[in-house]
PDB file of N, CA and C in Angstrom:
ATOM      1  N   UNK A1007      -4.396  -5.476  -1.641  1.00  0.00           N
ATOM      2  CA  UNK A1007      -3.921  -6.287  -0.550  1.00  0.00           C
ATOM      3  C   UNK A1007      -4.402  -5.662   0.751  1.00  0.00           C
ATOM      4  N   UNK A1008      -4.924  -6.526   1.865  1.00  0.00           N
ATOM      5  CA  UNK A1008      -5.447  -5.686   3.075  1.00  0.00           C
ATOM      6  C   UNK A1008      -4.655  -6.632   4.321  1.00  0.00           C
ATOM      7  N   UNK A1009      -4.906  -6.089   4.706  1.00  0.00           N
ATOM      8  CA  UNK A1009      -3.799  -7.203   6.190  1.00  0.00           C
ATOM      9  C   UNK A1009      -4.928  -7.282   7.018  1.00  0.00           C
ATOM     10  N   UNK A1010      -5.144  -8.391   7.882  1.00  0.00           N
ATOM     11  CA  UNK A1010      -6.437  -8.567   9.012  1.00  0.00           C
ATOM     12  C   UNK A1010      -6.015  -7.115  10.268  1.00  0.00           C
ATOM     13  N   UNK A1011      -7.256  -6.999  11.253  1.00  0.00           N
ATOM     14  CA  UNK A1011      -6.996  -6.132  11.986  1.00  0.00           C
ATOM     15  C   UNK A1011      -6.798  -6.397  12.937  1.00  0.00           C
ATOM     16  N   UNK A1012      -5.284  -6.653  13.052  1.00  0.00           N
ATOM     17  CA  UNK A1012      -4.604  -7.555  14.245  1.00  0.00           C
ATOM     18  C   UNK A1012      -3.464  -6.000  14.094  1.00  0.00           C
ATOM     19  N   UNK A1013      -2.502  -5.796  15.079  1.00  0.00           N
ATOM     20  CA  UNK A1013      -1.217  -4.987  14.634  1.00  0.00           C
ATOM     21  C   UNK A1013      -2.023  -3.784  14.889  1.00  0.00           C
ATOM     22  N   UNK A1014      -0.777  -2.536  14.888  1.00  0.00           N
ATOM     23  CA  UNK A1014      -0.968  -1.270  14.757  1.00  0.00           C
ATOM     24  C   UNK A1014      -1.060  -1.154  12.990  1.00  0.00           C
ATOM     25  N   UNK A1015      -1.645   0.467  12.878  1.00  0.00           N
ATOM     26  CA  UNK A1015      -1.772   0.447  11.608  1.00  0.00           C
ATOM     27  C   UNK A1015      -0.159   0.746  10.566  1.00  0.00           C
ATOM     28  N   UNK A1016       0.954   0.838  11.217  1.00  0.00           N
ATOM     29  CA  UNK A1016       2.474   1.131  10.999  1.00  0.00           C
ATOM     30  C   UNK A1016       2.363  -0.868  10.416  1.00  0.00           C
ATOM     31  N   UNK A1017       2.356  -1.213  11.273  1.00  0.00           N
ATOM     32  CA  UNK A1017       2.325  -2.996  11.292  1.00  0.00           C
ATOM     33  C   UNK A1017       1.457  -3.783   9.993  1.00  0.00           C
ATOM     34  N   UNK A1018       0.274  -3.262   9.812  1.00  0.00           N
ATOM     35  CA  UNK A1018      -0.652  -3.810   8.662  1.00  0.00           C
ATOM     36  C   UNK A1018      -0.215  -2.993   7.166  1.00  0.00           C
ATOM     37  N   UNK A1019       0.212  -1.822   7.505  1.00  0.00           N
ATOM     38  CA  UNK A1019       0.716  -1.347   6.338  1.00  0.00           C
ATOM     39  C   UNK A1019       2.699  -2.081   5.632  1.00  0.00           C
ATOM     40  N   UNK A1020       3.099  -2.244   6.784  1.00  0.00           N
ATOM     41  CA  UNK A1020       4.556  -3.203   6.020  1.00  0.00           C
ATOM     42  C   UNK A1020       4.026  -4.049   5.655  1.00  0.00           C
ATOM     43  N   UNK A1021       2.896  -5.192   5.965  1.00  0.00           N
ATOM     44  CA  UNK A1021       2.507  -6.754   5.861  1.00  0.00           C
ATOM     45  C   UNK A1021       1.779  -6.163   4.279  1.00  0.00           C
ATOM     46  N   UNK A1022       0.918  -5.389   4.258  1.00  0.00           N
ATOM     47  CA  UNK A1022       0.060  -5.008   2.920  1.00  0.00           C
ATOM     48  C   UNK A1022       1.332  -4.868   1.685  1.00  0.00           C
ATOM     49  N   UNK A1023       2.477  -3.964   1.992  1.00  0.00           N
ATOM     50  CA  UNK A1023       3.245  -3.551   0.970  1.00  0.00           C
ATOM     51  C   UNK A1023       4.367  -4.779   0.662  1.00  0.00           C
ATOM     52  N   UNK A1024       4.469  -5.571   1.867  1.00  0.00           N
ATOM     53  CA  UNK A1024       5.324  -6.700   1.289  1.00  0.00           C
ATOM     54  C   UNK A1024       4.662  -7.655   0.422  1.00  0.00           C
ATOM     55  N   UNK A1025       2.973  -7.747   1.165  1.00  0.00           N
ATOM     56  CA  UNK A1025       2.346  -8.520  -0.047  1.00  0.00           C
ATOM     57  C   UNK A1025       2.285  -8.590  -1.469  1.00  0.00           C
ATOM     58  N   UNK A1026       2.173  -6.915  -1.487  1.00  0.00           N
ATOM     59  CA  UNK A1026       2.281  -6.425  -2.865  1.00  0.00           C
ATOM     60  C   UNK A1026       3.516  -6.561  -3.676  1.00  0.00           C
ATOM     61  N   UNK A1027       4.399  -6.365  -2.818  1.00  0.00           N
ATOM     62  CA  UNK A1027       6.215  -6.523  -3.612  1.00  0.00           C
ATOM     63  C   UNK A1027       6.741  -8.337  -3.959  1.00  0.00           C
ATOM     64  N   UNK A1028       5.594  -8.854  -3.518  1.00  0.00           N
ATOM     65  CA  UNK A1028       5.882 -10.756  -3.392  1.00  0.00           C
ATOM     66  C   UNK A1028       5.359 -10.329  -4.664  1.00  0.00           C
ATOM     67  N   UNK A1029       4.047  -9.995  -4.841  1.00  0.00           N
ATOM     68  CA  UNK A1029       2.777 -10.216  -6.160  1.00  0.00           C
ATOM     69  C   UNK A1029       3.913  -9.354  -7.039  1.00  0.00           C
ATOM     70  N   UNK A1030       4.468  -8.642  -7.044  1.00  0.00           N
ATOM     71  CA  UNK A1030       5.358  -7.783  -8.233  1.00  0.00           C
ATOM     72  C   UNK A1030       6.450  -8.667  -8.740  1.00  0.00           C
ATOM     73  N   UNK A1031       6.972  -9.233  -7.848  1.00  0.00           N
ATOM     74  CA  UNK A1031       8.400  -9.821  -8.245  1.00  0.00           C
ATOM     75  C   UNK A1031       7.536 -10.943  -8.913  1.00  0.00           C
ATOM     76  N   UNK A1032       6.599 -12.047  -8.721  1.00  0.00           N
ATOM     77  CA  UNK A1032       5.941 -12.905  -9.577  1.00  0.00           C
ATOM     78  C   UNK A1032       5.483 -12.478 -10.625  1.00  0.00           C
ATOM     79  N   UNK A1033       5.606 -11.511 -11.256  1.00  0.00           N
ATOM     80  CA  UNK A1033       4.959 -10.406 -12.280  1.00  0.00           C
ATOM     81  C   UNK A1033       6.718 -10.382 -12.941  1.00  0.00           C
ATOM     82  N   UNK A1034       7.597 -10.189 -12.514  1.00  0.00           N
ATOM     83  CA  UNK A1034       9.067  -9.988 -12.874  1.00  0.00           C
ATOM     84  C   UNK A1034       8.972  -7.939 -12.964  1.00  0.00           C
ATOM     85  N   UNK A1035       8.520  -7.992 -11.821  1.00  0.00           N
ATOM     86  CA  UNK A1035       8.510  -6.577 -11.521  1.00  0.00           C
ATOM     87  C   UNK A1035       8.862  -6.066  -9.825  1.00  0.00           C
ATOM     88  N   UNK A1036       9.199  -5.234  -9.428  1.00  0.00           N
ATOM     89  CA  UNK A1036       9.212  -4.239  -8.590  1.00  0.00           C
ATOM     90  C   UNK A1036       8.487  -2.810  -7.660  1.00  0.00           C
ATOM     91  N   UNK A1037       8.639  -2.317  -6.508  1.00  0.00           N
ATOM     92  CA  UNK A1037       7.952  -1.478  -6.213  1.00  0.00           C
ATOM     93  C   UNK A1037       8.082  -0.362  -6.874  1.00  0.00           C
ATOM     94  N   UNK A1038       9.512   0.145  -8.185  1.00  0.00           N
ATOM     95  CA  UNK A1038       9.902   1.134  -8.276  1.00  0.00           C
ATOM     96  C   UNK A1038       8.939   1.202  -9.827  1.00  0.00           C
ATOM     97  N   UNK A1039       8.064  -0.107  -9.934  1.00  0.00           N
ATOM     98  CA  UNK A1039       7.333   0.048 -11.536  1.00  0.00           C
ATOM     99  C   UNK A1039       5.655   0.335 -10.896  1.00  0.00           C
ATOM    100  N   UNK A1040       5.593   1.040  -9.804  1.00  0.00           N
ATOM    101  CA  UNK A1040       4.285   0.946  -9.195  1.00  0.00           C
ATOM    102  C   UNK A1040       3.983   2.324 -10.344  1.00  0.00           C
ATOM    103  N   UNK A1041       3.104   2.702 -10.454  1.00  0.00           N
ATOM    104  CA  UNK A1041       2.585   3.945 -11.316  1.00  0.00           C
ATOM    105  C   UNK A1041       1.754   4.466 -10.873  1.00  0.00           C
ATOM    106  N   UNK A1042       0.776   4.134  -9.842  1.00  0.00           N
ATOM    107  CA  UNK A1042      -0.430   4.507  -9.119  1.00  0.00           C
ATOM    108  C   UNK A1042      -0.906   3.368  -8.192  1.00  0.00           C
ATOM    109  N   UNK A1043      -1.302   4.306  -6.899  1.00  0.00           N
ATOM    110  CA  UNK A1043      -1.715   3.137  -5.619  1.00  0.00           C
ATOM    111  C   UNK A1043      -3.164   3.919  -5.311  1.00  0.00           C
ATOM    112  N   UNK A1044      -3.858   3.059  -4.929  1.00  0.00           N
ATOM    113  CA  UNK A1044      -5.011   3.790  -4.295  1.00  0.00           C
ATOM    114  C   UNK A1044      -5.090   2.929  -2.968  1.00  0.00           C
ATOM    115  N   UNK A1045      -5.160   3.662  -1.995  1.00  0.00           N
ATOM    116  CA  UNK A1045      -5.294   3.112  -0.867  1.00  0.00           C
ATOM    117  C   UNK A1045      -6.498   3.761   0.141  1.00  0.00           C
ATOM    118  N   UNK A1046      -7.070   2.899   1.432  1.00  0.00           N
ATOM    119  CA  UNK A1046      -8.188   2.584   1.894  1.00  0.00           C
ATOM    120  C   UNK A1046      -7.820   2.420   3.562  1.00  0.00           C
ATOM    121  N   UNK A1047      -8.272   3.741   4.135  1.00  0.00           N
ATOM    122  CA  UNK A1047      -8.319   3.284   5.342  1.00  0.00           C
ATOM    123  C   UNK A1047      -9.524   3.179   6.044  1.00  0.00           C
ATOM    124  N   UNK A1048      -9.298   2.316   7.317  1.00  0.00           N
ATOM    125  CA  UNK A1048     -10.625   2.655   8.080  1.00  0.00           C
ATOM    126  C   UNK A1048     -10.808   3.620   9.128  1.00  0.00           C
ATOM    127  N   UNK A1049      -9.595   4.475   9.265  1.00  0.00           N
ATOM    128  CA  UNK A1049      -9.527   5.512  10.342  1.00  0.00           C
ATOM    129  C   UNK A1049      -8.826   6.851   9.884  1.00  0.00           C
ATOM    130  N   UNK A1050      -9.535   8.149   9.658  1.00  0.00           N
ATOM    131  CA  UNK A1050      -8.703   8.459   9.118  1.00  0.00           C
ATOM    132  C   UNK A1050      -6.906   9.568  10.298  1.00  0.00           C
ATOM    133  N   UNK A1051      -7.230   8.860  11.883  1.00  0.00           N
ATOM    134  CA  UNK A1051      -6.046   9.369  12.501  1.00  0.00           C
ATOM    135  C   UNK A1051      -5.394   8.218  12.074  1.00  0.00           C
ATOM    136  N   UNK A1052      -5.313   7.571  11.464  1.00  0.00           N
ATOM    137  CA  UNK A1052      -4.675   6.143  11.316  1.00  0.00           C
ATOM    138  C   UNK A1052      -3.405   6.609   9.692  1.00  0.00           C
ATOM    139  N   UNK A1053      -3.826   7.763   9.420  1.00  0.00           N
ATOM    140  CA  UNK A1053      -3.044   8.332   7.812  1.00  0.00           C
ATOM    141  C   UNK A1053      -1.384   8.643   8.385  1.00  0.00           C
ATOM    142  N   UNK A1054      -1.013   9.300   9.180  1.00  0.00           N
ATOM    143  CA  UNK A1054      -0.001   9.325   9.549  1.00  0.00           C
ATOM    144  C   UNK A1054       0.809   8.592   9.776  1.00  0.00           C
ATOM    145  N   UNK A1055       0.183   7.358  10.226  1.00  0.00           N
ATOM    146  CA  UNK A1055       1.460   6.010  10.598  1.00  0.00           C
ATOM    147  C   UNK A1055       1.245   5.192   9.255  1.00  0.00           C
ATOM    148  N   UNK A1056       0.264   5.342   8.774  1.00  0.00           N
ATOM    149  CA  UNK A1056       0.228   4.786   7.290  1.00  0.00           C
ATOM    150  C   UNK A1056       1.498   5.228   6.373  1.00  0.00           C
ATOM    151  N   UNK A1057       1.122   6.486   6.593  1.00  0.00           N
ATOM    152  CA  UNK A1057       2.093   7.791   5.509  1.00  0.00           C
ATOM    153  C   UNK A1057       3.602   7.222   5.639  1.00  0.00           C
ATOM    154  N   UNK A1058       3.785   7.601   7.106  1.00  0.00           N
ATOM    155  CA  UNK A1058       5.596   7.021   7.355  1.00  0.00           C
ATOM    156  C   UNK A1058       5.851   6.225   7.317  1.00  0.00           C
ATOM    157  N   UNK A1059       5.348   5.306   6.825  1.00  0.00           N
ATOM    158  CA  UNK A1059       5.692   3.517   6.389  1.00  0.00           C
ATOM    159  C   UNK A1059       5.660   3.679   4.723  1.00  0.00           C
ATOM    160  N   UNK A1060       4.336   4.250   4.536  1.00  0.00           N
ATOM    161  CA  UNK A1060       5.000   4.412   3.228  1.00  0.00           C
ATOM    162  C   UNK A1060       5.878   4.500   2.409  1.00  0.00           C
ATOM    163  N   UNK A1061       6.099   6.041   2.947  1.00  0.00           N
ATOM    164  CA  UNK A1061       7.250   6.817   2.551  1.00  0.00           C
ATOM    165  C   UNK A1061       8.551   5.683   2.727  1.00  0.00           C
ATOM    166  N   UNK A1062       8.868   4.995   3.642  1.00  0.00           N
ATOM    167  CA  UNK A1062       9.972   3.875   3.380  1.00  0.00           C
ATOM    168  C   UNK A1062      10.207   3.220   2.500  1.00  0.00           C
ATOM    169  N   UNK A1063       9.136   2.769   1.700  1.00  0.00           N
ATOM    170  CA  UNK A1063       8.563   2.193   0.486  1.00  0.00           C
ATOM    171  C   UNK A1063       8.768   2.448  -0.578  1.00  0.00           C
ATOM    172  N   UNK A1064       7.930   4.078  -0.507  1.00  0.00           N
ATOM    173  CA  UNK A1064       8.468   5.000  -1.987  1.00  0.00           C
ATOM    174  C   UNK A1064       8.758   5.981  -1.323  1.00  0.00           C
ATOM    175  N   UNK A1065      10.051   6.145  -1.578  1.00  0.00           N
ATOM    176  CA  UNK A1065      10.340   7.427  -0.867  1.00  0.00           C
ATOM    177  C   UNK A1065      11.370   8.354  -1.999  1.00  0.00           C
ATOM    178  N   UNK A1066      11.473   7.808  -3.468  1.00  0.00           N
ATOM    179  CA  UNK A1066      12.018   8.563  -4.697  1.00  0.00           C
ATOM    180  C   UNK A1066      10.682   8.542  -5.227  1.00  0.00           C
ATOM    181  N   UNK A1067      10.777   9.381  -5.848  1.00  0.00           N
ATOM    182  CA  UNK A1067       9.613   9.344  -7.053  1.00  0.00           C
ATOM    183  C   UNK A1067       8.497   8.838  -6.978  1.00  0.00           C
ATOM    184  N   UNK A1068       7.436   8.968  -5.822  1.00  0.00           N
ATOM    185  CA  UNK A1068       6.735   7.825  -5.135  1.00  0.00           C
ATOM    186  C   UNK A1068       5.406   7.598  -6.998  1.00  0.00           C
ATOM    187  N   UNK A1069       4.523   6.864  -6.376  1.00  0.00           N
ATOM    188  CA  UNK A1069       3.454   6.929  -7.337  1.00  0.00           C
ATOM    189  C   UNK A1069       2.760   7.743  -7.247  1.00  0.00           C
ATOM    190  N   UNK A1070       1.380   7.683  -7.988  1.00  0.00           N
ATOM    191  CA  UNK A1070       0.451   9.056  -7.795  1.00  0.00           C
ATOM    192  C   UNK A1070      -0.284   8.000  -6.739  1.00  0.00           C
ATOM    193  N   UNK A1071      -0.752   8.972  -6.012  1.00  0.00           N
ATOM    194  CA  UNK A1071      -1.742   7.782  -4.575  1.00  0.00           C
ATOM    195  C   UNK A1071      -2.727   9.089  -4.636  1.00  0.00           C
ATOM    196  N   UNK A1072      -4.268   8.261  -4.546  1.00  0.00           N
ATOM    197  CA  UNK A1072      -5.710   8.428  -3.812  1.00  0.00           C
ATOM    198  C   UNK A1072      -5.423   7.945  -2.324  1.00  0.00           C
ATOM    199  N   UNK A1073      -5.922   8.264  -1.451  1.00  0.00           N
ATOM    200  CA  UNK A1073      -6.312   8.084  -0.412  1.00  0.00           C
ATOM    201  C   UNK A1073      -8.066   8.215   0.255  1.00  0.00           C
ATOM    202  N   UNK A1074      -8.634   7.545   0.838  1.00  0.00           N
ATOM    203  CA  UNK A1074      -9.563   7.655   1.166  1.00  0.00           C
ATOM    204  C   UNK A1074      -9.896   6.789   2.273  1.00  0.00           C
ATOM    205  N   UNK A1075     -10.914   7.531   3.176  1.00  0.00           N
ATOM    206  CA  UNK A1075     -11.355   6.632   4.342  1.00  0.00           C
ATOM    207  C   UNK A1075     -12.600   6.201   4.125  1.00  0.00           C
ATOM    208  N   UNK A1076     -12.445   5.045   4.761  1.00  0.00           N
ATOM    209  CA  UNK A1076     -13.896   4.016   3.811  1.00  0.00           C
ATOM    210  C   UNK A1076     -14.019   2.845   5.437  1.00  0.00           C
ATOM    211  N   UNK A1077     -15.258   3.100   6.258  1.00  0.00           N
ATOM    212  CA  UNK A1077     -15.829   2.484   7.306  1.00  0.00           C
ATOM    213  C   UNK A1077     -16.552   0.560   6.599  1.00  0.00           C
ATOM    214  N   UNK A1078     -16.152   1.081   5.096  1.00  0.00           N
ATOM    215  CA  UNK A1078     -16.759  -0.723   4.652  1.00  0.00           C
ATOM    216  C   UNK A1078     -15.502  -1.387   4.791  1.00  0.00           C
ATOM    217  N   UNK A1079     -14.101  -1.008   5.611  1.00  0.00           N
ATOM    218  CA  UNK A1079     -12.954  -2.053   5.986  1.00  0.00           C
ATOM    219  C   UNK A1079     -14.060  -2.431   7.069  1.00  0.00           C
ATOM    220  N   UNK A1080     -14.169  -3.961   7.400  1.00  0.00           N
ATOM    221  CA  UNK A1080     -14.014  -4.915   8.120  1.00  0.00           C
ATOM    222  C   UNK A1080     -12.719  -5.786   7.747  1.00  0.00           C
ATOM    223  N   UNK A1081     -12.798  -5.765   9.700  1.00  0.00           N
ATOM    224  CA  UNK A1081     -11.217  -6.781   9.723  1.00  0.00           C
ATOM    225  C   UNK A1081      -9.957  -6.390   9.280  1.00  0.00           C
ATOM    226  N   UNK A1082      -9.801  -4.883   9.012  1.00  0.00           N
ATOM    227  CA  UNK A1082      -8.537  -4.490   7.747  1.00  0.00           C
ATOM    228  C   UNK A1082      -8.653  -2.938   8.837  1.00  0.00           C
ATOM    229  N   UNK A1083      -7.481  -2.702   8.542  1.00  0.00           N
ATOM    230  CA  UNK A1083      -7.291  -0.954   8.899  1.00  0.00           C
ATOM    231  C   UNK A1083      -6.915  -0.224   7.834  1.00  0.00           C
ATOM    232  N   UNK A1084      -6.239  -1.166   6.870  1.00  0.00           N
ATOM    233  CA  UNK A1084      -6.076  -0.763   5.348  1.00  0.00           C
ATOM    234  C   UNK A1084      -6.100  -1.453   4.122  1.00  0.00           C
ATOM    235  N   UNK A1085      -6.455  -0.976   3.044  1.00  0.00           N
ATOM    236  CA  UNK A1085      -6.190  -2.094   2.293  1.00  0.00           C
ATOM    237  C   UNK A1085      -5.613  -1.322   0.769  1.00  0.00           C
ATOM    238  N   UNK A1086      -4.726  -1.360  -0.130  1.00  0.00           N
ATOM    239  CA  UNK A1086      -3.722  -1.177  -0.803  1.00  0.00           C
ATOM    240  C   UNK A1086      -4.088  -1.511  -2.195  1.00  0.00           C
ATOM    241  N   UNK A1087      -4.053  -1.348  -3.055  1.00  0.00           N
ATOM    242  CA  UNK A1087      -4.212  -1.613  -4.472  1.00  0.00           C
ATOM    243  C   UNK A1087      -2.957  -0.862  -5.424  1.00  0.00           C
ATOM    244  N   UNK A1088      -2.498  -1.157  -6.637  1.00  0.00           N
ATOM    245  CA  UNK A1088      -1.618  -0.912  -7.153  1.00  0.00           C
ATOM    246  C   UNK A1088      -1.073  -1.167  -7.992  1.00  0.00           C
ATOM    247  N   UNK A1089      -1.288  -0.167  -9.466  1.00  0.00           N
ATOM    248  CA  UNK A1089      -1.285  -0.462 -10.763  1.00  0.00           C
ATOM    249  C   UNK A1089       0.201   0.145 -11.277  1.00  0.00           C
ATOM    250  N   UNK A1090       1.165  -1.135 -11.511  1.00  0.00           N
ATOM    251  CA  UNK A1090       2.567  -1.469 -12.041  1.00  0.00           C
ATOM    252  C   UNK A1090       2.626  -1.046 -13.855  1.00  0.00           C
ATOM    253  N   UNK A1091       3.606  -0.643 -14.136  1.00  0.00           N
ATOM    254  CA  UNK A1091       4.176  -0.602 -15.115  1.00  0.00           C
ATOM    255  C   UNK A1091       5.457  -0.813 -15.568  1.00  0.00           C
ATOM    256  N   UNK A1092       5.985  -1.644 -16.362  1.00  0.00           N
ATOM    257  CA  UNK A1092       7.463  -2.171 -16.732  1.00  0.00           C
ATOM    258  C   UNK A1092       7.305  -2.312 -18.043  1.00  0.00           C
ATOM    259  N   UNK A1093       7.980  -1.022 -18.908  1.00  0.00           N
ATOM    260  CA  UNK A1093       7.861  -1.071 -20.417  1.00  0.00           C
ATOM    261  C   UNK A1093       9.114  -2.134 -20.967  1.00  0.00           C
ATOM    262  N   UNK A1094       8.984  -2.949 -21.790  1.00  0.00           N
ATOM    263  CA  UNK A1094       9.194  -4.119 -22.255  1.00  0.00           C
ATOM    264  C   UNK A1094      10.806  -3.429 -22.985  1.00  0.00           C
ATOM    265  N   UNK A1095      11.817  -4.366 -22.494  1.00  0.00           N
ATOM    266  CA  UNK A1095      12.995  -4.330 -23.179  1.00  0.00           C
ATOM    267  C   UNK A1095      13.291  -4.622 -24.613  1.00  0.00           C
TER     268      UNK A1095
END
């Protein structure tokens, strides 16, 4: 999920993670079944306001996260990916 580059990067990162928590609950899942995120910025002073938004997010037991800064964002300051797991009742 990437948010356009409109907003601070605090701002594109809530819009990215709510996207993702819409796409989970249509899945009949949650942020707390995330298992690994890899995420994508285009700046890397931009990690810090990323980070503390995060952390709101997952802030128990977070996932395992990559991070990396990558200048092929156009239009995006970040963009989010994120592989869920919910073992079957």
């Amino acid at each position: 999920m990437g948010s356009h580059d409109r907003g601070t990067i605090e701002e594109q990162t809530r819009v990215c993670i709510e996207l993702i928590r819409e796409t989970l609950k249509d899945a009949g899942c949650t942020l707390n079944d995330v298992v690994k995120s890899m995420v994508w910025l285009k700046n890397r002073d931009d990690f810090p306001g990323f980070n503390s938004v995060y952390g709101e997010y997952f802030s128990e037991g977070p996932p395992a996260r990559s991070a990396l800064v990558c200048d092929f964002l156009i239009d995006i300051k970040v963009e989010i990916e994120c592989t869920a797991y919910k073992p079957e009742n």
